[in-house]
Short mmCIF file of C-alpha atoms and ligand atoms in Angstrom, two decimals:
data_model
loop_
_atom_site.label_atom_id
_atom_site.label_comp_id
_atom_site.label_asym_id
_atom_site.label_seq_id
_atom_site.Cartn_x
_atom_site.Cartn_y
_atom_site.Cartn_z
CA UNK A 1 32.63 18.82 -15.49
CA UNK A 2 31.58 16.01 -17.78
CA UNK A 3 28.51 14.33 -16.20
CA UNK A 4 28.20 11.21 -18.56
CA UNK A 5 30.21 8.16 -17.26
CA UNK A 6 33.12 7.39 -20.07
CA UNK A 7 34.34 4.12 -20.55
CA UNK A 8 37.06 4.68 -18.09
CA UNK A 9 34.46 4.38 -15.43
CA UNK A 10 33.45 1.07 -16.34
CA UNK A 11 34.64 -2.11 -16.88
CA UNK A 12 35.35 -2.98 -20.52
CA UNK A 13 37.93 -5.55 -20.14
CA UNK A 14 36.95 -8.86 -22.78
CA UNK A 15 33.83 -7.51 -23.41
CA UNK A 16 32.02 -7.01 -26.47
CA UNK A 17 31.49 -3.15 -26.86
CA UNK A 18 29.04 -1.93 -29.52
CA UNK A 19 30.69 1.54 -30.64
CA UNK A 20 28.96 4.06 -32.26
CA UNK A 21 31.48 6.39 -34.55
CA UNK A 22 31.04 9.13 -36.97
CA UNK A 23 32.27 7.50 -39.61
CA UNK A 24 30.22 9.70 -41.99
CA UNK A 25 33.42 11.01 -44.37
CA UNK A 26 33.47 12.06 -48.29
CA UNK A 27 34.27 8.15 -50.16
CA UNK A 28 35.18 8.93 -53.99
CA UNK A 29 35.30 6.10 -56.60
CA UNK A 30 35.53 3.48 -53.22
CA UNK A 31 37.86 5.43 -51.55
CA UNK A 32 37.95 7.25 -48.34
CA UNK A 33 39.10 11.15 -48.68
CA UNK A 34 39.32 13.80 -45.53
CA UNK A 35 39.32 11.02 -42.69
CA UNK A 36 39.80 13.37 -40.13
CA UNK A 37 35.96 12.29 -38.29
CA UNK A 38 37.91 7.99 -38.26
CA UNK A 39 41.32 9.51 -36.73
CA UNK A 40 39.00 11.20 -33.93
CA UNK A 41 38.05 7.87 -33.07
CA UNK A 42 41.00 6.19 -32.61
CA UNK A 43 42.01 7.42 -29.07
CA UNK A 44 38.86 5.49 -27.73
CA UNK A 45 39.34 2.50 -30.12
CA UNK A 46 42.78 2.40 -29.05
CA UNK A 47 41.44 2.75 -25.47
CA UNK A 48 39.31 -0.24 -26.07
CA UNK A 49 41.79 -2.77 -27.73
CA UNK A 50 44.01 -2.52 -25.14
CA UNK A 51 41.52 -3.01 -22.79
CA UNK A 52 40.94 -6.60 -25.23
CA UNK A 53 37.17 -5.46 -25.72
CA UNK A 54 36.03 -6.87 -28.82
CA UNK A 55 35.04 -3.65 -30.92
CA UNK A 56 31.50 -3.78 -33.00
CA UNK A 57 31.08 0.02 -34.65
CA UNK A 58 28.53 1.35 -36.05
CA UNK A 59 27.92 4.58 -38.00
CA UNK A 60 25.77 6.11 -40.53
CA UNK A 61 26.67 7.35 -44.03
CA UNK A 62 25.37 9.93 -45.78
CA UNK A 63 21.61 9.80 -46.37
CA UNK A 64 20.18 6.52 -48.30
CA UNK A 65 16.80 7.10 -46.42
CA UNK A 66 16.50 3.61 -45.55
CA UNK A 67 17.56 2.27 -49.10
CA UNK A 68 20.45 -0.67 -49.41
CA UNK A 69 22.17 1.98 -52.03
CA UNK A 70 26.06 0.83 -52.99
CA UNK A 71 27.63 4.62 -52.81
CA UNK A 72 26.26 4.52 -49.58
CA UNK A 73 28.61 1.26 -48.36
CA UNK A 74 30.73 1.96 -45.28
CA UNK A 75 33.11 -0.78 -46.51
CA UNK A 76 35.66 1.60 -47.99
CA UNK A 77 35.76 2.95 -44.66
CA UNK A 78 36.58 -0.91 -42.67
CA UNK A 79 39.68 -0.82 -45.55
CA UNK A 80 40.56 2.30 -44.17
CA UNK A 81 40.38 1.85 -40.65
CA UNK A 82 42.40 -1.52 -40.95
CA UNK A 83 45.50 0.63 -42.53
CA UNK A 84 45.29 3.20 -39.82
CA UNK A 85 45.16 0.58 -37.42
CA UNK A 86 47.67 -2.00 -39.17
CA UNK A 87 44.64 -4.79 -38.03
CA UNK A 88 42.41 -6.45 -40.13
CA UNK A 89 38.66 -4.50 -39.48
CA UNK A 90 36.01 -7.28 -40.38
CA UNK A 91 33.08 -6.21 -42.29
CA UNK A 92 29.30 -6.93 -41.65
CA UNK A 93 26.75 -6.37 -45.15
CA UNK A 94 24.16 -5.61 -42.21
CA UNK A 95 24.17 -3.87 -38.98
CA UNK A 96 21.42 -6.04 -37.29
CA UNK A 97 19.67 -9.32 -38.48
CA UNK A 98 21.11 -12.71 -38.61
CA UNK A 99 24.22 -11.30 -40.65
CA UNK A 100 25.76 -9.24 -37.63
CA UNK A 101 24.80 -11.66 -35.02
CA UNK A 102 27.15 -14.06 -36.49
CA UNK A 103 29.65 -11.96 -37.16
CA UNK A 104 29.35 -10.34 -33.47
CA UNK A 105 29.30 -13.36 -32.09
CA UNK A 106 32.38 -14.91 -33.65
CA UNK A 107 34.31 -11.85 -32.76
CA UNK A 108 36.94 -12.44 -30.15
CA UNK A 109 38.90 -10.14 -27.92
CA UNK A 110 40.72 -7.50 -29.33
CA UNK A 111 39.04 -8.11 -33.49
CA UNK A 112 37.12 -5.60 -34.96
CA UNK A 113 33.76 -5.57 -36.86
CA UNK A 114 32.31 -2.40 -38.82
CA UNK A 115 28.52 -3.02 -39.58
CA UNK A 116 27.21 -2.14 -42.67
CA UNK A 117 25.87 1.74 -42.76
CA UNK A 118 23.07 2.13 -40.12
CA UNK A 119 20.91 4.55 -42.35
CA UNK A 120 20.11 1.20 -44.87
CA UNK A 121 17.24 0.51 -42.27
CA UNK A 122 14.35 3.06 -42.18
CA UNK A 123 14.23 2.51 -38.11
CA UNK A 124 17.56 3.99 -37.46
CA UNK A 125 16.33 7.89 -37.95
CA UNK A 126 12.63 6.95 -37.00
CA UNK A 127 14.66 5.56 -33.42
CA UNK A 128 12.33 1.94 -33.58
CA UNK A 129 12.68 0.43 -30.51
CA UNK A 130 13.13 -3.06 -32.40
CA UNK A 131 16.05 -1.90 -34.22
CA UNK A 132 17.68 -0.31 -30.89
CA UNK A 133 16.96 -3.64 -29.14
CA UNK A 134 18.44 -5.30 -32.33
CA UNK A 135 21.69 -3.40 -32.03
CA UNK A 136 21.94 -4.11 -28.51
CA UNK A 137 21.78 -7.78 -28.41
CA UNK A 138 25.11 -7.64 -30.58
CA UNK A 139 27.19 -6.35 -27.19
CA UNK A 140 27.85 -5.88 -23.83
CA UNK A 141 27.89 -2.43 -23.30
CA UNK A 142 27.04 0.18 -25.60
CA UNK A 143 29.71 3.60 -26.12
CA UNK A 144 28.90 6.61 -27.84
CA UNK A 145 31.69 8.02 -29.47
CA UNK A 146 29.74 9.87 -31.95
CA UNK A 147 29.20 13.54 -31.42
CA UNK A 148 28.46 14.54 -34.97
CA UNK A 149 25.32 12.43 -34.57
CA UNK A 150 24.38 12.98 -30.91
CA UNK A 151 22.24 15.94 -31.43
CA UNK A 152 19.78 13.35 -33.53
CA UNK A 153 17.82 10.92 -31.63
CA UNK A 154 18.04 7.57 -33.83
CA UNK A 155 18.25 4.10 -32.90
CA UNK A 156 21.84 4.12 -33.16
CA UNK A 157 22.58 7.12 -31.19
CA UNK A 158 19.52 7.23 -28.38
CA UNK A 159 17.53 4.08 -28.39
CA UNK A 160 20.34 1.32 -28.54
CA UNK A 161 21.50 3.11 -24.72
CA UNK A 162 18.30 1.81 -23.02
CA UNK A 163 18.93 -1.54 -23.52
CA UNK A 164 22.47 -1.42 -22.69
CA UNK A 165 25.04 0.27 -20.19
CA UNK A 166 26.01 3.05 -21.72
CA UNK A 167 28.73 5.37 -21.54
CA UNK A 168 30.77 8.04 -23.45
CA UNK A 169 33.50 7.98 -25.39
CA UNK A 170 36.82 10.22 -25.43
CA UNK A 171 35.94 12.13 -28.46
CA UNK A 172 32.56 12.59 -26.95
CA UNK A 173 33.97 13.83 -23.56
CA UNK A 174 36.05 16.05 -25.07
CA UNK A 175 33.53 17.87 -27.37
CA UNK A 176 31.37 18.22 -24.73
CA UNK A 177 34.32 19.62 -22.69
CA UNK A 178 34.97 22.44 -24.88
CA UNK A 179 31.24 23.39 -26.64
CA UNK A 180 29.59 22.64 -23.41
CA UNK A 181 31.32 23.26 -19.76
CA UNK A 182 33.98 25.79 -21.39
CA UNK A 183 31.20 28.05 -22.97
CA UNK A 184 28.67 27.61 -19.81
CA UNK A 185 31.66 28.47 -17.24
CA UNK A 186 34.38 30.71 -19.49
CA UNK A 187 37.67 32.33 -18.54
CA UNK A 188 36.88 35.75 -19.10
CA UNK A 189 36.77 38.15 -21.30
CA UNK A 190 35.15 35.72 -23.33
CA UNK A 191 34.58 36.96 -26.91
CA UNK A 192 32.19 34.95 -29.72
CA UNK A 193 33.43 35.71 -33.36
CA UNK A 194 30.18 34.62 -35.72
CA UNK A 195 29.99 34.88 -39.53
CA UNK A 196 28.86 32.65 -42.15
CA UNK A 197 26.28 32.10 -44.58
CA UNK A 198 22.62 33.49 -42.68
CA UNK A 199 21.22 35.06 -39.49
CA UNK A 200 18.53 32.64 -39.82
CA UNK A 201 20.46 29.29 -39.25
CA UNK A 202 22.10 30.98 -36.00
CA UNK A 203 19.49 32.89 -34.16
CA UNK A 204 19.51 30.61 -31.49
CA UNK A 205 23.53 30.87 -31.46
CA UNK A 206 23.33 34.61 -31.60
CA UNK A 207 20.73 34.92 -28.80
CA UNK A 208 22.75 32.14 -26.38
CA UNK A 209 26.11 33.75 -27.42
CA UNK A 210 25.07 37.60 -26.41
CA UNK A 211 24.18 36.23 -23.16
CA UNK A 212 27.06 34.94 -22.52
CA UNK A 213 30.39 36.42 -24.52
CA UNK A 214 31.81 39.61 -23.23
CA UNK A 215 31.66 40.83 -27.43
CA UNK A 216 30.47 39.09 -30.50
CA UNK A 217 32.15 40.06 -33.44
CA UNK A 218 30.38 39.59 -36.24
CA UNK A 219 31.65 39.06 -40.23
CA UNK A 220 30.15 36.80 -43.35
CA UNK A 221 27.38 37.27 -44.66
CA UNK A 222 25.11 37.59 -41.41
CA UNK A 223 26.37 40.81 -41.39
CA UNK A 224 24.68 42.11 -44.56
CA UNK A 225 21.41 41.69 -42.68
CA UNK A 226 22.38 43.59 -39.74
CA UNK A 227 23.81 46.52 -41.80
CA UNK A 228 20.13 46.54 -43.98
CA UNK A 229 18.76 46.33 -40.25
CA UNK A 230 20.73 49.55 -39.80
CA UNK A 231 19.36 51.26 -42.86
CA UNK A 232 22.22 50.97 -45.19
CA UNK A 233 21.77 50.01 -48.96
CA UNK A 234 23.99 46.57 -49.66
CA UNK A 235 23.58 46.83 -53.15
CA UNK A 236 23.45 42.60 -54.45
CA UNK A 237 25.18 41.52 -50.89
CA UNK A 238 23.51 38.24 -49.38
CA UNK A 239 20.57 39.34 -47.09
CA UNK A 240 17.17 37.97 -45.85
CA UNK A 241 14.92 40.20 -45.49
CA UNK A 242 12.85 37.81 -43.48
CA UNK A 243 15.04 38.02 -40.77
CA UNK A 244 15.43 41.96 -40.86
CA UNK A 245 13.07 41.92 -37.55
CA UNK A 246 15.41 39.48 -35.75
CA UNK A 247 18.40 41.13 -36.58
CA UNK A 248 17.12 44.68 -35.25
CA UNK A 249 16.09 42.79 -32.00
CA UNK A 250 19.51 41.34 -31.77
CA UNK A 251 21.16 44.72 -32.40
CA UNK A 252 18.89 46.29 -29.59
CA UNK A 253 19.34 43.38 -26.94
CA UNK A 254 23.51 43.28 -28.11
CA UNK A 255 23.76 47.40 -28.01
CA UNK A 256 27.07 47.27 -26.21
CA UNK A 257 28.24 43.77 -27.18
CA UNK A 258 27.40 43.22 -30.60
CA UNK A 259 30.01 44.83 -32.77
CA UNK A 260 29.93 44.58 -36.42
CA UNK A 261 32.83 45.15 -39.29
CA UNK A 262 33.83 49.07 -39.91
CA UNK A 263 35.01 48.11 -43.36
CA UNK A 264 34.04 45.66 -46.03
CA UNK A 265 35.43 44.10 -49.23
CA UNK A 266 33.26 44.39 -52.26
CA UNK A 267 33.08 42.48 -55.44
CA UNK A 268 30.99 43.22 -58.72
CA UNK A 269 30.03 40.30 -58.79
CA UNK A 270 29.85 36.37 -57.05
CA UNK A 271 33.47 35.28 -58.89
CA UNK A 272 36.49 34.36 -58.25
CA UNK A 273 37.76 36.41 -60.78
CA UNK A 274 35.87 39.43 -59.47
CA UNK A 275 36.31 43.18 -59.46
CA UNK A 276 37.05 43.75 -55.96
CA UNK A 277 37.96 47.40 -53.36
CA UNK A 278 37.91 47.75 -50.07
CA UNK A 279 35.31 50.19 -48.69
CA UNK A 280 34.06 51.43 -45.15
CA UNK A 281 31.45 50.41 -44.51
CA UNK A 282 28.31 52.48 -45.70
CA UNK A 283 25.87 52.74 -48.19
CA UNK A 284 27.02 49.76 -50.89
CA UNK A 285 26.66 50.45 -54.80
CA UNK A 286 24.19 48.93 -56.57
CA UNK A 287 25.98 46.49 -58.40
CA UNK A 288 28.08 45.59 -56.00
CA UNK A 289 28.11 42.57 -52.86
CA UNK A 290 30.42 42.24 -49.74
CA UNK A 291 32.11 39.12 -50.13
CA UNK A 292 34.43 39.92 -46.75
CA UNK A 293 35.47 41.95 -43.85
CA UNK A 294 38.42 44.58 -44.09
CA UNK A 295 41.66 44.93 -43.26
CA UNK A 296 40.39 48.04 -40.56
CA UNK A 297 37.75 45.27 -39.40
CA UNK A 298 40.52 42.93 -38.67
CA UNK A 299 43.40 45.12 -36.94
CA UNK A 300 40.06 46.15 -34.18
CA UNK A 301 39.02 42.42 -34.23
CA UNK A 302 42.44 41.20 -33.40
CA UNK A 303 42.86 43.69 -30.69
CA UNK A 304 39.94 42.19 -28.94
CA UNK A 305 40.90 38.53 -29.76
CA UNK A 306 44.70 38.89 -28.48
CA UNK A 307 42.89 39.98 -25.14
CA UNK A 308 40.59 36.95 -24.96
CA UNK A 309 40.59 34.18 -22.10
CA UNK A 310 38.14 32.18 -24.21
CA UNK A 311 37.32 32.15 -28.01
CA UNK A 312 34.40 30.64 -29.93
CA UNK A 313 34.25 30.99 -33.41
CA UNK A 314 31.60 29.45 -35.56
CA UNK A 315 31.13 30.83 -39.30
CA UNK A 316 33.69 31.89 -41.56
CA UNK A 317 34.34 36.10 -42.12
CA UNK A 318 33.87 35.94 -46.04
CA UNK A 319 33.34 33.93 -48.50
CA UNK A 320 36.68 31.83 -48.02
CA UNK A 321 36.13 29.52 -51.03
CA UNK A 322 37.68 32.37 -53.17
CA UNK A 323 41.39 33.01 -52.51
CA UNK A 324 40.97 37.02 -52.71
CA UNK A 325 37.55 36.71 -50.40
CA UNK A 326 39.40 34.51 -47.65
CA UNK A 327 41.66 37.19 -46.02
CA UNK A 328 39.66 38.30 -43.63
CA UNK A 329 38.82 34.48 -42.40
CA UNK A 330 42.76 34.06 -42.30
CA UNK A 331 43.35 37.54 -40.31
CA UNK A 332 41.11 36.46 -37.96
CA UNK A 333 42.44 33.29 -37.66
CA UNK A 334 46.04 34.51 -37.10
CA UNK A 335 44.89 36.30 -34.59
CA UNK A 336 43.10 33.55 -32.16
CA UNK A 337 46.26 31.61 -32.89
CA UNK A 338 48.47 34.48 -31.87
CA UNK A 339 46.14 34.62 -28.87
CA UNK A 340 46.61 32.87 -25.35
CA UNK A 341 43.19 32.14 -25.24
CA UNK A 342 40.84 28.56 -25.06
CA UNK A 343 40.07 28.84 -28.50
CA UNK A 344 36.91 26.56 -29.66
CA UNK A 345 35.64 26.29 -32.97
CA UNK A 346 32.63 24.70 -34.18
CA UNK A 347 30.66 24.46 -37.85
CA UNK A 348 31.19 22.71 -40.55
CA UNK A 349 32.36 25.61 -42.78
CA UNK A 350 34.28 26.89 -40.34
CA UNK A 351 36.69 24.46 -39.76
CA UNK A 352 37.44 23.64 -43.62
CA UNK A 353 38.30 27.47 -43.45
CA UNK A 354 40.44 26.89 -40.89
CA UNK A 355 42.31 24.05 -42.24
CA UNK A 356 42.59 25.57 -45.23
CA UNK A 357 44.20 28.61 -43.39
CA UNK A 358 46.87 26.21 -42.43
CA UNK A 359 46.04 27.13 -38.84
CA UNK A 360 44.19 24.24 -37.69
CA UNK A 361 47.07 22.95 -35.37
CA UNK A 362 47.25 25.84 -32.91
CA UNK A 363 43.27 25.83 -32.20
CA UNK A 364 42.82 24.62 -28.81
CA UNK A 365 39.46 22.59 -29.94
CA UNK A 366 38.06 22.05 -33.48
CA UNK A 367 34.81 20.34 -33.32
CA UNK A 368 34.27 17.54 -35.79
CA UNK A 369 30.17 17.88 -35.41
CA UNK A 370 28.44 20.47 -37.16
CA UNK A 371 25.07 20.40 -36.52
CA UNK A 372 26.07 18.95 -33.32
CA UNK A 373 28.20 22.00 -32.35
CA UNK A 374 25.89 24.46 -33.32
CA UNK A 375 23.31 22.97 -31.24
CA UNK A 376 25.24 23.23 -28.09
CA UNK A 377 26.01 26.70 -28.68
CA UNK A 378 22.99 27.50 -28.59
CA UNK A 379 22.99 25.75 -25.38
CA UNK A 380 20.73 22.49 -26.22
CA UNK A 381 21.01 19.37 -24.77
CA UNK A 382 22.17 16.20 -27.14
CA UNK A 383 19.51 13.52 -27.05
CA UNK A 384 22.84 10.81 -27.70
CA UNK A 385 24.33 12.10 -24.56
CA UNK A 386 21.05 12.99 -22.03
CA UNK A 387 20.84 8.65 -22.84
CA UNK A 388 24.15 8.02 -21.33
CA UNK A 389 24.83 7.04 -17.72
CA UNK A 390 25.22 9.60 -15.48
CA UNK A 391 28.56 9.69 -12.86
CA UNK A 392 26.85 9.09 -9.87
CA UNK A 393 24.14 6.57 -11.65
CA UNK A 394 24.07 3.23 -10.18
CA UNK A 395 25.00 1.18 -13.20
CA UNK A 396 22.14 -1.16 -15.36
CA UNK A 397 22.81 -4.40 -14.87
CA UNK A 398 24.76 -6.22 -17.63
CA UNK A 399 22.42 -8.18 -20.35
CA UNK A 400 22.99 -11.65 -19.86
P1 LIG B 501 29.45 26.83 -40.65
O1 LIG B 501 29.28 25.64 -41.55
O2 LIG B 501 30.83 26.95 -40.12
O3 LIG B 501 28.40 26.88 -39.57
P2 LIG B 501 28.01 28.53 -42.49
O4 LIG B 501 27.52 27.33 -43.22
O5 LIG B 501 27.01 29.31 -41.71
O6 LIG B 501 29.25 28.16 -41.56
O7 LIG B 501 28.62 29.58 -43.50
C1 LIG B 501 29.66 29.29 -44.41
C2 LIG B 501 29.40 29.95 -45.73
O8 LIG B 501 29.17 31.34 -45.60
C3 LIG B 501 30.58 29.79 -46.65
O9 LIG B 501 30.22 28.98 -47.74
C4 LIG B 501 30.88 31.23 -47.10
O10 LIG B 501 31.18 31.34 -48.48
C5 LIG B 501 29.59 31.94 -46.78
N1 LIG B 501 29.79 33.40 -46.62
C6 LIG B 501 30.57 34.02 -45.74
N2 LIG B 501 30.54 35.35 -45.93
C7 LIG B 501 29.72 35.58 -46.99
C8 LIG B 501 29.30 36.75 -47.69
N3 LIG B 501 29.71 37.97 -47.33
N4 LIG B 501 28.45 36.59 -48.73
C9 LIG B 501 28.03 35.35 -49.08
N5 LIG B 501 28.39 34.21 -48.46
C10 LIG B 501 29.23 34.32 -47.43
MG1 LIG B 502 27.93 25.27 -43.18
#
């Protein structure tokens, strides 16, 4: 269970609620493109305005270090919010300072305000007290709505909750829901699938997942290390070496768990447009790099999968930006769709994939946080949600 309060266990009603969203989405030439992280926001902004709260958000955008930089402007984003919406989204040039005090305190029930890009003031990622204090003073009560930023501790995301009531949002809840209680307490079998890039950005992922997952099926490029681990030549695959160590210890603690592809795709080289065979796996030709898993790799993954109570999948099979290399990341995606199963995936890379598989519908849970997600599946706690009110805490007295 969810042990943050949300903002359905408070009272919101006509009160100014500072929001923090993760409004961090690709703008091109002033315009907004995938705006799938704003539509995740609506069910608690829609939550909100019925409730008449007056709605202050904040977010970050990109990374202008502390800079007033133009690209970096979240107003595109206030233009479209407003069309979503149909409402007219106000637009602070500053998050904090004299400029959003006015504009937060002009703001009447039910209007909303965007503030300017958090990230334009150096205290928001150093979390300065005087800038959380700053942020507060615009509102009542403080949400946080933004998972993709909770596993950072900035002013926005930690420091602002001290110095207000604070409680979760629904998109917050409901990430938590799936990468945190579902994965702690799973239906069984429960069965990890992890690819991607390295072994080195997900040892921590590897080690939690292995402790907990009935099997971990393993694809992408993380693979490559295990088979070098194994003694195999991989030819010009992706490896580290560095991590060669890590990967035998992983093989030894996994033994009966751990189960890697049987076959691979190769390429003769990093193209599109490349040479390509499928191959069991063995010894790889010089020359030559795995770019995927097999077909034999994905008939005795989808065996397992269709079996599955609970999925997690974080890291795509192969490398999915080429059409030819992506058929193992679509095989195994037909097959947790075709499943019964909780499926929950998280990574940045791994949902594009998914989208792109045309598949994205029939997940149970897509997380919109990557970072984020990765750190709870390796079991971490989110600084932006350990600052929220706990259920059964006796709640901070309102700022007067
Ligand atoms: P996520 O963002 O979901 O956590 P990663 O960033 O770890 O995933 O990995 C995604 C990347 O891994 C993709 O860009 C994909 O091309 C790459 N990848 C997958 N398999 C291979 C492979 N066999 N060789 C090289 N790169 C690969
Ligand atoms: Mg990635």
């Amino acid at each position: 269970m969810f042990s943050k309060k949300t903002i359905t266990d408070i009272d919101v009603h006509g009160k100014k609620v500072l929001v923090r969203v993760d409004f961090n989405v690709p703008i091109k030439d002033g315009l907004v493109g995938d705006d799938t992280r704003i539509r995740a926001s609506l069910p608690t902004l829609d939550y909100l305005l019925k409730q008449e709260a007056s709605l202050i958000l904040a977010s970050h955008l990109g990374r202008p270090k502390g800079e007033v930089k133009p690209e970096f402007s979240l107003r595109p984003v206030a233009q479209h919010l407003g069309n979503i919406l149909k409402k007219p989204v106000i637009f602070a040039e500053d998050c904090v300072g004299s400029i959003a005090e006015g504009y937060a305190s002009r703001l009447k029930p039910g209007e909303i305000l965007l503030l300017e890009n958090t990230r334009f003031h150096i205290g928001e990622t150093k979390n300065d007290p005087e800038m959380a204090k700053q942020l507060a003073a615009l509102a009542d009560i403080y949400v946080n709505d933004a998972f993709g930023s909770a596993h950072r501790a900035h002013a926005s995301t930690e420091g602002v909750a001290h110095y207000l009531p604070s409680v979760a949002g629904f998109l917050m809840e409901k990430e938590i829901h799936y990468l945190g209680s579902a994965i702690a307490n799973p239906q069984r079998p429960f069965i990890a699938i992890l690819g991607g890039a390295k072994i080195s950005d997900k040892i921590g992922v590897i080690h939690y997942l292995l402790g907990k997952a009935d099997q971990v099926l393993i694809g992408g490029g993380m693979a490559n290390t295990f088979f070098k681990a194994q003694g195999y030549p991989i030819g010009d695959s992706l490896v580290e070496d560095e991590a060669l160590d890590t990967a035998i210890k992983l093989l030894q603690e996994g033994t009966s768990r751990l189960r890697l592809p049987v076959d691979v795709v190769i390429a003769d080289r990093f193209d599109p447009e490349a040479e390509s065979k499928i191959v069991p796996m063995g010894p790889v030709p010089d020359g030559w790099r795995i770019m995927d898993i097999g077909s034999e790799t994905v008939a005795s993954y989808r065996k397992v999968i269709l079996g599955a109570a609970t999925i997690v999948w974080n890291g795509p099979m192969g490398v999915f930006e080429f059409p030819r290399f992506a058929e193992g990341t679509y095989g195994v995606a037909q097959a947790v769709t075709d499943s019964e199963s909780t499926s929950i995936v998280g990574g940045g890379d791994s949902a594009a994939a998914l989208v792109q598989s045309g598949l994205s519908e029939r997940v149970t849970h897509i997380s919109t946080g990557g970072g984020a997600s990765l750190e709870m599946l390796e079991g971490l706690p989110l600084p932006g949600v350990i600052a929220l009110e706990d259920k059964d805490q006796e709640a901070i007295p309102e700022r007067k």
